[in-house]
mmCIF file of C-alpha atoms in Angstrom:
data_model
loop_
_atom_site.group_PDB
_atom_site.id
_atom_site.type_symbol
_atom_site.label_atom_id
_atom_site.label_comp_id
_atom_site.label_asym_id
_atom_site.label_seq_id
_atom_site.Cartn_x
_atom_site.Cartn_y
_atom_site.Cartn_z
ATOM 1 C CA UNK A 22 0.121 -0.043 -0.177
ATOM 2 C CA UNK A 23 1.757 3.540 -1.426
ATOM 3 C CA UNK A 24 1.164 6.846 0.962
ATOM 4 C CA UNK A 25 0.332 8.829 -2.101
ATOM 5 C CA UNK A 26 -3.511 7.807 -2.328
ATOM 6 C CA UNK A 27 -3.604 7.929 1.005
ATOM 7 C CA UNK A 28 -2.691 11.492 1.049
ATOM 8 C CA UNK A 29 -4.836 12.381 -1.158
ATOM 9 C CA UNK A 30 -8.210 11.730 0.662
ATOM 10 C CA UNK A 31 -9.244 14.299 2.700
ATOM 11 C CA UNK A 32 -7.406 13.874 6.427
ATOM 12 C CA UNK A 33 -5.287 11.414 4.955
ATOM 13 C CA UNK A 34 -2.221 13.239 6.030
ATOM 14 C CA UNK A 35 -1.513 12.036 9.095
ATOM 15 C CA UNK A 36 -1.804 8.099 8.300
ATOM 16 C CA UNK A 37 0.068 8.676 4.742
ATOM 17 C CA UNK A 38 2.680 9.898 6.905
ATOM 18 C CA UNK A 39 2.858 6.823 8.717
ATOM 19 C CA UNK A 40 2.873 4.241 6.027
ATOM 20 C CA UNK A 41 6.380 5.852 4.722
ATOM 21 C CA UNK A 42 7.656 5.980 8.223
ATOM 22 C CA UNK A 43 7.434 2.190 8.196
ATOM 23 C CA UNK A 44 8.219 1.772 4.580
ATOM 24 C CA UNK A 45 11.571 0.936 5.424
ATOM 25 C CA UNK A 46 13.054 -3.050 4.253
ATOM 26 C CA UNK A 47 12.643 -5.356 6.942
ATOM 27 C CA UNK A 48 14.935 -7.917 4.884
ATOM 28 C CA UNK A 49 18.219 -5.532 4.242
ATOM 29 C CA UNK A 50 18.198 -5.125 8.160
ATOM 30 C CA UNK A 51 17.846 -8.914 8.867
ATOM 31 C CA UNK A 52 20.687 -9.234 5.768
ATOM 32 C CA UNK A 53 22.988 -6.793 8.071
ATOM 33 C CA UNK A 54 22.242 -8.924 11.382
ATOM 34 C CA UNK A 55 23.327 -12.178 9.218
ATOM 35 C CA UNK A 56 26.052 -10.763 8.195
ATOM 36 C CA UNK A 57 27.142 -9.414 11.607
ATOM 37 C CA UNK A 58 26.550 -13.313 12.945
ATOM 38 C CA UNK A 59 28.890 -13.967 10.062
ATOM 39 C CA UNK A 60 31.506 -11.733 11.784
ATOM 40 C CA UNK A 61 30.732 -13.094 15.165
ATOM 41 C CA UNK A 62 31.267 -16.694 14.035
ATOM 42 C CA UNK A 63 34.805 -15.479 12.160
ATOM 43 C CA UNK A 64 36.122 -13.529 15.553
ATOM 44 C CA UNK A 65 35.470 -17.161 17.400
ATOM 45 C CA UNK A 66 37.233 -18.850 14.677
ATOM 46 C CA UNK A 67 40.242 -17.073 14.905
ATOM 47 C CA UNK A 68 40.515 -16.707 19.039
ATOM 48 C CA UNK A 69 40.677 -20.856 18.358
ATOM 49 C CA UNK A 70 43.297 -20.429 16.574
ATOM 50 C CA UNK A 71 44.896 -18.164 18.896
ATOM 51 C CA UNK A 72 43.770 -20.288 21.872
ATOM 52 C CA UNK A 73 45.313 -23.457 20.188
ATOM 53 C CA UNK A 74 48.907 -21.399 19.965
ATOM 54 C CA UNK A 75 48.688 -19.943 23.160
ATOM 55 C CA UNK A 76 47.963 -23.690 24.888
ATOM 56 C CA UNK A 77 51.170 -24.746 22.927
ATOM 57 C CA UNK A 78 53.308 -22.140 24.229
ATOM 58 C CA UNK A 79 52.285 -22.831 27.569
ATOM 59 C CA UNK A 80 52.293 -26.487 27.010
ATOM 60 C CA UNK A 81 55.550 -25.993 25.913
ATOM 61 C CA UNK A 82 57.253 -23.278 28.415
ATOM 62 C CA UNK A 83 57.080 -23.704 32.255
ATOM 63 C CA UNK A 84 58.139 -20.277 34.631
ATOM 64 C CA UNK A 85 57.256 -16.941 36.139
ATOM 65 C CA UNK A 86 57.589 -15.707 32.228
ATOM 66 C CA UNK A 87 55.981 -18.441 30.483
ATOM 67 C CA UNK A 88 52.655 -17.599 33.415
ATOM 68 C CA UNK A 89 52.995 -14.008 32.525
ATOM 69 C CA UNK A 90 53.129 -14.981 28.913
ATOM 70 C CA UNK A 91 49.443 -17.066 29.163
ATOM 71 C CA UNK A 92 47.881 -14.595 31.623
ATOM 72 C CA UNK A 93 48.326 -11.547 29.198
ATOM 73 C CA UNK A 94 47.608 -13.491 26.389
ATOM 74 C CA UNK A 95 44.402 -14.618 27.722
ATOM 75 C CA UNK A 96 43.120 -11.308 28.119
ATOM 76 C CA UNK A 97 42.602 -11.319 23.858
ATOM 77 C CA UNK A 98 40.525 -14.523 24.835
ATOM 78 C CA UNK A 99 38.444 -12.494 26.464
ATOM 79 C CA UNK A 100 38.096 -9.108 24.853
ATOM 80 C CA UNK A 101 37.452 -11.516 21.689
ATOM 81 C CA UNK A 102 34.659 -13.118 23.704
ATOM 82 C CA UNK A 103 33.551 -9.952 24.519
ATOM 83 C CA UNK A 104 33.427 -8.884 21.234
ATOM 84 C CA UNK A 105 31.969 -11.861 19.794
ATOM 85 C CA UNK A 106 28.650 -11.795 22.184
ATOM 86 C CA UNK A 107 28.575 -7.979 21.635
ATOM 87 C CA UNK A 108 28.267 -8.231 17.729
ATOM 88 C CA UNK A 109 25.973 -11.283 18.293
ATOM 89 C CA UNK A 110 23.575 -9.157 20.651
ATOM 90 C CA UNK A 111 23.869 -6.624 18.172
ATOM 91 C CA UNK A 112 22.553 -8.829 15.529
ATOM 92 C CA UNK A 113 19.498 -10.192 17.641
ATOM 93 C CA UNK A 114 18.431 -6.557 18.345
ATOM 94 C CA UNK A 115 18.702 -5.639 14.928
ATOM 95 C CA UNK A 116 16.466 -8.581 13.946
ATOM 96 C CA UNK A 117 13.622 -7.513 16.663
ATOM 97 C CA UNK A 118 13.776 -3.757 14.603
ATOM 98 C CA UNK A 119 13.063 -6.009 11.741
ATOM 99 C CA UNK A 120 10.674 -7.869 13.046
ATOM 100 C CA UNK A 121 9.127 -4.990 14.787
ATOM 101 C CA UNK A 122 9.142 -2.777 11.534
ATOM 102 C CA UNK A 123 7.534 -5.666 9.746
ATOM 103 C CA UNK A 124 4.341 -6.240 11.626
ATOM 104 C CA UNK A 125 4.096 -2.267 11.744
ATOM 105 C CA UNK A 126 4.272 -2.026 8.258
ATOM 106 C CA UNK A 127 1.328 -5.015 7.532
ATOM 107 C CA UNK A 128 -1.068 -3.682 9.834
ATOM 108 C CA UNK A 129 -0.702 0.190 8.843
ATOM 109 C CA UNK A 130 -0.962 -0.967 5.430
ATOM 110 C CA UNK A 131 -4.104 -3.269 6.403
ATOM 111 C CA UNK A 132 -5.536 -0.190 8.252
ATOM 112 C CA UNK A 133 -4.652 2.093 4.781
ATOM 113 C CA UNK A 134 -6.634 -0.544 2.468
ATOM 114 C CA UNK A 135 -9.629 -0.364 5.275
ATOM 115 C CA UNK A 136 -9.713 2.943 4.790
ATOM 116 C CA UNK A 137 -10.207 2.888 1.146
ATOM 117 C CA UNK A 138 -12.771 0.309 1.230
ATOM 118 C CA UNK A 139 -14.678 2.357 3.672
ATOM 119 C CA UNK A 140 -14.173 5.377 1.693
ATOM 120 C CA UNK A 141 -15.899 3.717 -1.397
ATOM 121 C CA UNK A 142 -18.506 2.324 0.696
ATOM 122 C CA UNK A 143 -19.079 5.623 2.030
ATOM 123 C CA UNK A 144 -19.653 7.596 -1.041
ATOM 124 C CA UNK A 145 -21.600 5.149 -2.318
ATOM 125 C CA UNK A 146 -24.213 5.052 0.340
ATOM 126 C CA UNK A 147 -23.857 9.356 0.233
ATOM 127 C CA UNK A 148 -24.050 10.113 -2.875
ATOM 128 C CA UNK A 149 -26.602 13.235 -2.301
ATOM 129 C CA UNK A 150 -24.032 14.785 0.052
ATOM 130 C CA UNK A 151 -22.286 17.975 -1.065
ATOM 131 C CA UNK A 152 -18.525 17.838 -1.683
ATOM 132 C CA UNK A 153 -18.124 19.713 1.798
ATOM 133 C CA UNK A 154 -20.077 17.183 3.458
ATOM 134 C CA UNK A 155 -18.332 14.224 2.132
ATOM 135 C CA UNK A 156 -14.797 15.378 2.768
ATOM 136 C CA UNK A 157 -15.835 15.950 6.208
ATOM 137 C CA UNK A 158 -17.032 12.508 6.585
ATOM 138 C CA UNK A 159 -13.969 11.274 4.835
ATOM 139 C CA UNK A 160 -11.887 12.866 6.817
ATOM 140 C CA UNK A 161 -13.365 11.663 10.203
ATOM 141 C CA UNK A 162 -12.697 7.940 8.740
ATOM 142 C CA UNK A 163 -8.863 8.833 8.149
ATOM 143 C CA UNK A 164 -8.559 10.524 11.273
ATOM 144 C CA UNK A 165 -10.016 7.432 12.744
ATOM 145 C CA UNK A 166 -8.053 5.381 10.591
ATOM 146 C CA UNK A 167 -4.602 7.467 11.567
ATOM 147 C CA UNK A 168 -5.125 6.831 15.650
ATOM 148 C CA UNK A 169 -5.842 2.987 15.146
ATOM 149 C CA UNK A 170 -2.334 2.871 13.191
ATOM 150 C CA UNK A 171 -0.585 5.391 15.696
ATOM 151 C CA UNK A 172 0.121 2.605 18.302
ATOM 152 C CA UNK A 173 1.585 0.593 15.527
ATOM 153 C CA UNK A 174 3.888 3.309 14.241
ATOM 154 C CA UNK A 175 5.118 3.868 17.820
ATOM 155 C CA UNK A 176 5.901 0.035 18.752
ATOM 156 C CA UNK A 177 8.319 0.090 15.603
ATOM 157 C CA UNK A 178 9.581 3.277 16.483
ATOM 158 C CA UNK A 179 10.177 2.028 20.326
ATOM 159 C CA UNK A 180 11.773 -1.022 18.708
ATOM 160 C CA UNK A 181 14.106 0.674 16.769
ATOM 161 C CA UNK A 182 14.926 2.817 18.941
ATOM 162 C CA UNK A 183 15.666 0.088 21.357
ATOM 163 C CA UNK A 184 17.443 -1.228 18.800
ATOM 164 C CA UNK A 185 20.098 1.442 18.402
ATOM 165 C CA UNK A 186 20.399 1.848 21.983
ATOM 166 C CA UNK A 187 21.353 -1.521 22.963
ATOM 167 C CA UNK A 188 23.706 -1.429 19.900
ATOM 168 C CA UNK A 189 25.358 1.291 21.882
ATOM 169 C CA UNK A 190 25.505 -0.195 24.818
ATOM 170 C CA UNK A 191 26.372 -3.882 23.451
ATOM 171 C CA UNK A 192 29.447 -2.069 21.773
ATOM 172 C CA UNK A 193 30.746 0.481 24.187
ATOM 173 C CA UNK A 194 29.986 -1.059 27.664
ATOM 174 C CA UNK A 195 32.166 -4.401 27.273
ATOM 175 C CA UNK A 196 34.121 -5.386 30.112
ATOM 176 C CA UNK A 197 37.455 -5.902 28.145
ATOM 177 C CA UNK A 198 38.727 -4.400 24.600
ATOM 178 C CA UNK A 199 41.645 -5.189 22.521
ATOM 179 C CA UNK A 200 42.611 -1.572 22.899
ATOM 180 C CA UNK A 201 42.400 -2.087 26.622
ATOM 181 C CA UNK A 202 44.778 -5.299 27.183
ATOM 182 C CA UNK A 203 48.446 -3.048 27.081
ATOM 183 C CA UNK A 204 51.176 -2.668 24.907
ATOM 184 C CA UNK A 205 52.646 -6.956 24.651
ATOM 185 C CA UNK A 206 56.012 -4.938 24.921
ATOM 186 C CA UNK A 207 55.490 -3.881 27.793
ATOM 187 C CA UNK A 208 54.863 -6.612 29.629
ATOM 188 C CA UNK A 209 57.205 -8.612 31.855
ATOM 189 C CA UNK A 210 58.150 -11.652 30.208
ATOM 190 C CA UNK A 211 59.430 -9.430 27.450
ATOM 191 C CA UNK A 212 62.984 -9.040 28.025
ATOM 192 C CA UNK A 213 63.654 -5.626 28.837
ATOM 193 C CA UNK A 214 65.104 -3.224 31.757
ATOM 194 C CA UNK A 215 63.458 -4.161 34.750
ATOM 195 C CA UNK A 216 62.498 -7.403 33.632
ATOM 196 C CA UNK A 217 63.060 -10.932 35.456
ATOM 197 C CA UNK A 218 62.735 -13.151 32.711
ATOM 198 C CA UNK A 219 62.115 -16.557 33.161
ATOM 199 C CA UNK A 220 61.499 -19.088 30.636
ATOM 200 C CA UNK A 221 62.037 -23.047 31.206
ATOM 201 C CA UNK A 222 61.414 -25.458 28.574
ATOM 202 C CA UNK A 223 59.297 -28.284 29.750
ATOM 203 C CA UNK A 224 60.408 -31.207 30.467
ATOM 204 C CA UNK A 225 59.303 -33.982 27.841
ATOM 205 C CA UNK A 226 57.361 -31.871 25.590
ATOM 206 C CA UNK A 227 56.451 -32.635 22.750
ATOM 207 C CA UNK A 228 53.863 -30.870 19.937
ATOM 208 C CA UNK A 229 50.221 -31.818 20.042
ATOM 209 C CA UNK A 230 50.232 -34.404 17.486
ATOM 210 C CA UNK A 231 53.697 -36.489 18.096
ATOM 211 C CA UNK A 232 56.960 -35.099 16.034
ATOM 212 C CA UNK A 233 55.519 -34.331 12.704
ATOM 213 C CA UNK A 234 53.851 -31.600 14.428
ATOM 214 C CA UNK A 235 50.299 -30.256 13.527
ATOM 215 C CA UNK A 236 47.951 -28.610 16.672
ATOM 216 C CA UNK A 237 45.650 -30.740 18.586
ATOM 217 C CA UNK A 238 42.099 -30.495 17.901
ATOM 218 C CA UNK A 239 39.798 -28.899 20.263
ATOM 219 C CA UNK A 240 38.912 -25.336 20.397
ATOM 220 C CA UNK A 241 39.547 -22.003 22.868
ATOM 221 C CA UNK A 242 41.663 -19.386 23.521
ATOM 222 C CA UNK A 243 43.095 -19.453 27.384
ATOM 223 C CA UNK A 244 40.272 -18.264 29.732
ATOM 224 C CA UNK A 245 37.627 -19.768 27.754
ATOM 225 C CA UNK A 246 35.795 -20.052 23.927
ATOM 226 C CA UNK A 247 35.513 -22.231 21.287
ATOM 227 C CA UNK A 248 32.123 -24.579 21.829
ATOM 228 C CA UNK A 249 32.290 -26.872 24.268
ATOM 229 C CA UNK A 250 34.033 -30.011 25.159
ATOM 230 C CA UNK A 251 37.163 -29.435 27.766
ATOM 231 C CA UNK A 252 38.054 -25.961 26.626
ATOM 232 C CA UNK A 253 41.109 -26.766 26.393
ATOM 233 C CA UNK A 254 43.229 -25.401 23.414
ATOM 234 C CA UNK A 255 43.481 -26.403 19.875
ATOM 235 C CA UNK A 256 43.577 -25.537 16.586
ATOM 236 C CA UNK A 257 42.987 -27.237 13.010
ATOM 237 C CA UNK A 258 45.826 -28.003 10.441
ATOM 238 C CA UNK A 259 43.261 -30.489 8.255
ATOM 239 C CA UNK A 260 43.324 -34.250 7.443
ATOM 240 C CA UNK A 261 45.689 -34.585 4.577
ATOM 241 C CA UNK A 262 45.731 -35.175 1.015
ATOM 242 C CA UNK A 263 43.531 -39.040 2.005
ATOM 243 C CA UNK A 264 41.102 -36.428 3.995
ATOM 244 C CA UNK A 265 39.420 -37.458 7.045
ATOM 245 C CA UNK A 266 36.876 -41.092 8.010
ATOM 246 C CA UNK A 267 33.763 -41.545 6.098
ATOM 247 C CA UNK A 268 30.708 -40.077 8.100
ATOM 248 C CA UNK A 269 28.718 -42.247 10.571
ATOM 249 C CA UNK A 270 30.368 -45.354 11.419
ATOM 250 C CA UNK A 271 29.621 -44.996 15.025
ATOM 251 C CA UNK A 272 26.714 -46.177 17.479
ATOM 252 C CA UNK A 273 22.837 -44.942 15.661
ATOM 253 C CA UNK A 274 21.246 -42.246 18.341
ATOM 254 C CA UNK A 275 18.068 -43.503 19.337
ATOM 255 C CA UNK A 276 14.932 -42.511 21.594
ATOM 256 C CA UNK A 277 14.534 -38.754 22.835
ATOM 257 C CA UNK A 278 17.970 -37.851 21.572
ATOM 258 C CA UNK A 279 17.175 -39.435 18.067
ATOM 259 C CA UNK A 280 14.266 -37.340 17.815
ATOM 260 C CA UNK A 281 16.025 -34.293 18.721
ATOM 261 C CA UNK A 282 18.467 -34.751 16.291
ATOM 262 C CA UNK A 283 16.192 -35.574 13.533
ATOM 263 C CA UNK A 284 14.399 -32.368 14.200
ATOM 264 C CA UNK A 285 17.469 -30.455 13.957
ATOM 265 C CA UNK A 286 18.401 -31.602 10.989
ATOM 266 C CA UNK A 287 15.212 -30.935 9.165
ATOM 267 C CA UNK A 288 15.237 -27.080 10.813
ATOM 268 C CA UNK A 289 18.851 -26.808 9.568
ATOM 269 C CA UNK A 290 17.972 -28.320 6.088
ATOM 270 C CA UNK A 291 15.049 -26.095 5.245
ATOM 271 C CA UNK A 292 17.940 -23.485 5.781
ATOM 272 C CA UNK A 293 20.008 -25.214 2.734
ATOM 273 C CA UNK A 294 22.665 -26.621 5.077
ATOM 274 C CA UNK A 295 23.267 -30.120 3.121
ATOM 275 C CA UNK A 296 22.574 -33.299 5.097
ATOM 276 C CA UNK A 297 25.843 -34.316 4.148
ATOM 277 C CA UNK A 298 27.411 -32.064 6.478
ATOM 278 C CA UNK A 299 24.972 -33.068 9.527
ATOM 279 C CA UNK A 300 25.409 -37.261 9.826
ATOM 280 C CA UNK A 301 23.190 -37.932 12.539
ATOM 281 C CA UNK A 302 25.558 -40.892 14.214
ATOM 282 C CA UNK A 303 28.309 -38.563 14.342
ATOM 283 C CA UNK A 304 26.445 -35.658 15.888
ATOM 284 C CA UNK A 305 25.345 -38.290 18.351
ATOM 285 C CA UNK A 306 28.700 -39.211 19.033
ATOM 286 C CA UNK A 307 29.407 -35.201 20.036
ATOM 287 C CA UNK A 308 26.474 -35.376 22.486
ATOM 288 C CA UNK A 309 27.382 -38.703 24.450
ATOM 289 C CA UNK A 310 30.950 -37.137 24.811
ATOM 290 C CA UNK A 311 29.789 -33.682 25.727
ATOM 291 C CA UNK A 312 26.759 -34.043 27.546
ATOM 292 C CA UNK A 313 25.677 -37.628 28.169
ATOM 293 C CA UNK A 314 22.686 -36.961 25.793
ATOM 294 C CA UNK A 315 21.676 -34.520 28.908
ATOM 295 C CA UNK A 316 20.143 -31.450 27.494
ATOM 296 C CA UNK A 317 20.732 -29.392 31.156
ATOM 297 C CA UNK A 318 24.142 -30.282 31.393
ATOM 298 C CA UNK A 319 26.777 -27.712 32.268
ATOM 299 C CA UNK A 320 30.293 -28.062 32.652
ATOM 300 C CA UNK A 321 31.590 -26.381 35.762
ATOM 301 C CA UNK A 322 34.851 -26.857 36.038
ATOM 302 C CA UNK A 323 37.321 -26.157 32.931
ATOM 303 C CA UNK A 324 38.780 -22.895 31.874
ATOM 304 C CA UNK A 325 35.422 -21.940 30.015
ATOM 305 C CA UNK A 326 34.219 -21.689 33.348
ATOM 306 C CA UNK A 327 36.893 -20.266 34.888
ATOM 307 C CA UNK A 328 36.228 -17.777 32.823
ATOM 308 C CA UNK A 329 32.287 -17.422 33.296
ATOM 309 C CA UNK A 330 31.269 -18.973 29.975
ATOM 310 C CA UNK A 331 30.515 -22.619 31.136
ATOM 311 C CA UNK A 332 29.647 -24.717 28.510
ATOM 312 C CA UNK A 333 25.909 -25.525 28.172
ATOM 313 C CA UNK A 334 23.243 -27.891 27.390
ATOM 314 C CA UNK A 335 23.074 -30.840 25.011
ATOM 315 C CA UNK A 336 26.234 -30.320 22.973
ATOM 316 C CA UNK A 337 28.173 -27.941 26.010
ATOM 317 C CA UNK A 338 28.123 -24.961 23.913
ATOM 318 C CA UNK A 339 29.529 -21.819 26.129
ATOM 319 C CA UNK A 340 26.901 -18.567 25.503
ATOM 320 C CA UNK A 341 28.829 -16.858 22.859
ATOM 321 C CA UNK A 342 29.299 -19.173 20.533
ATOM 322 C CA UNK A 343 25.476 -20.242 21.044
ATOM 323 C CA UNK A 344 24.552 -16.446 20.407
ATOM 324 C CA UNK A 345 26.654 -16.540 17.347
ATOM 325 C CA UNK A 346 25.450 -20.111 15.584
ATOM 326 C CA UNK A 347 21.868 -20.343 17.164
ATOM 327 C CA UNK A 348 18.967 -19.523 13.928
ATOM 328 C CA UNK A 349 15.761 -17.309 14.926
ATOM 329 C CA UNK A 350 13.011 -18.371 16.995
ATOM 330 C CA UNK A 351 15.647 -21.335 18.653
ATOM 331 C CA UNK A 352 17.457 -19.228 20.957
ATOM 332 C CA UNK A 353 17.369 -21.394 24.555
ATOM 333 C CA UNK A 354 20.566 -22.972 25.407
ATOM 334 C CA UNK A 355 19.198 -25.497 27.196
ATOM 335 C CA UNK A 356 16.498 -26.434 24.292
ATOM 336 C CA UNK A 357 17.903 -29.922 22.604
ATOM 337 C CA UNK A 358 16.923 -28.873 19.128
ATOM 338 C CA UNK A 359 18.059 -25.805 19.763
ATOM 339 C CA UNK A 360 21.668 -26.507 21.125
ATOM 340 C CA UNK A 361 21.963 -29.061 18.252
ATOM 341 C CA UNK A 362 21.097 -26.818 15.704
ATOM 342 C CA UNK A 363 23.948 -24.033 17.162
ATOM 343 C CA UNK A 364 26.395 -26.948 17.847
ATOM 344 C CA UNK A 365 26.392 -28.266 14.236
ATOM 345 C CA UNK A 366 26.017 -25.018 12.450
ATOM 346 C CA UNK A 367 29.440 -24.221 14.566
ATOM 347 C CA UNK A 368 30.972 -27.384 13.624
ATOM 348 C CA UNK A 369 30.134 -27.025 9.663
ATOM 349 C CA UNK A 370 31.413 -23.458 10.054
ATOM 350 C CA UNK A 371 34.827 -24.592 11.522
ATOM 351 C CA UNK A 372 35.408 -28.255 10.298
ATOM 352 C CA UNK A 373 33.299 -28.051 6.706
ATOM 353 C CA UNK A 374 31.149 -30.851 8.717
ATOM 354 C CA UNK A 375 30.199 -32.675 12.114
ATOM 355 C CA UNK A 376 32.009 -35.427 10.574
ATOM 356 C CA UNK A 377 35.395 -33.679 10.240
ATOM 357 C CA UNK A 378 34.820 -33.024 13.991
ATOM 358 C CA UNK A 379 38.701 -33.904 15.523
ATOM 359 C CA UNK A 380 37.053 -35.662 18.150
ATOM 360 C CA UNK A 381 34.838 -37.572 16.157
ATOM 361 C CA UNK A 382 37.646 -38.648 13.782
ATOM 362 C CA UNK A 383 39.463 -39.499 16.697
ATOM 363 C CA UNK A 384 37.220 -41.571 17.688
ATOM 364 C CA UNK A 385 37.099 -43.344 14.513
ATOM 365 C CA UNK A 386 40.535 -43.455 14.153
ATOM 366 C CA UNK A 387 41.425 -45.107 18.106
ATOM 367 C CA UNK A 388 43.308 -41.940 19.356
ATOM 368 C CA UNK A 389 40.332 -40.612 21.167
ATOM 369 C CA UNK A 390 37.905 -38.260 21.417
ATOM 370 C CA UNK A 391 38.739 -34.148 22.378
ATOM 371 C CA UNK A 392 36.679 -31.443 22.905
ATOM 372 C CA UNK A 393 35.599 -29.700 19.810
#
């Protein structure tokens, strides 16, 4: 419904103005929110790589300087988590604004359509009226329509204003930003005047993956990051030219967990996620190791928990990761289907498929499961 037809009616100006104010494009706003979620996901990925590198250094070296280094670098993990959570929350605020705009646009549009029908009816039933009387009657109808539309406009205005304020708050009130970490060259673990440097090689240390190198799987910067699992460090260097084992092969899920996995896969399939990236047996393998099938499971002992971001739910996601990878309408971390959706999207984003998750591959090749 365009505003010009309404504006031409006697007294139609206010309602036409309301139509103009809600003429924005909700899908364009959602597209921005989607890009922001993608950014949050990239932050999470890069933090996983950073966490792996820092963990390797922490494992390889002991002494006061090594401890100072690990403590300093953990700030990057916390700052990154704060940034990831802020950007994810900003995306949620944009989605809320888009939904409110879409709702107001539809409702005010219906009111405008009803007004045009009422005006046609009024003119047919009052053909004998003078033009002045007709204009007055139509003006009353338009005024009544504008009064009915105003609450919907106000609701959209409130939602957009709230989104703007929330975005400013999320970005401006983070506990720790990267600029607040401090210059690495000024830290006590760096050789310099007044610094007592103490780095001692860990006896018997070998890089994860053995003498041929290669980082161990898993995720999370010191201080807690990544999807869940044990919160240990770990990057991912690939599986070599022969690739990972084929999907599936492990025990199939059963009972309620089977239903939850099937529901999550169906929802993700509707969103365009390729089915071959979501093998249900491999999802079940992750769930078995992460939560034992308990949708209310919470890990309160690892580095994620120590950083204030305990792993939660069926696939043991931390809040920032869940917020980055959840789908609209599936925002309950303790809801098993919602948790699977976020965990699977994270696994696909980071490893290409759930079957490529290092812990899944490790279980099939004999090296054992590790948190993802």
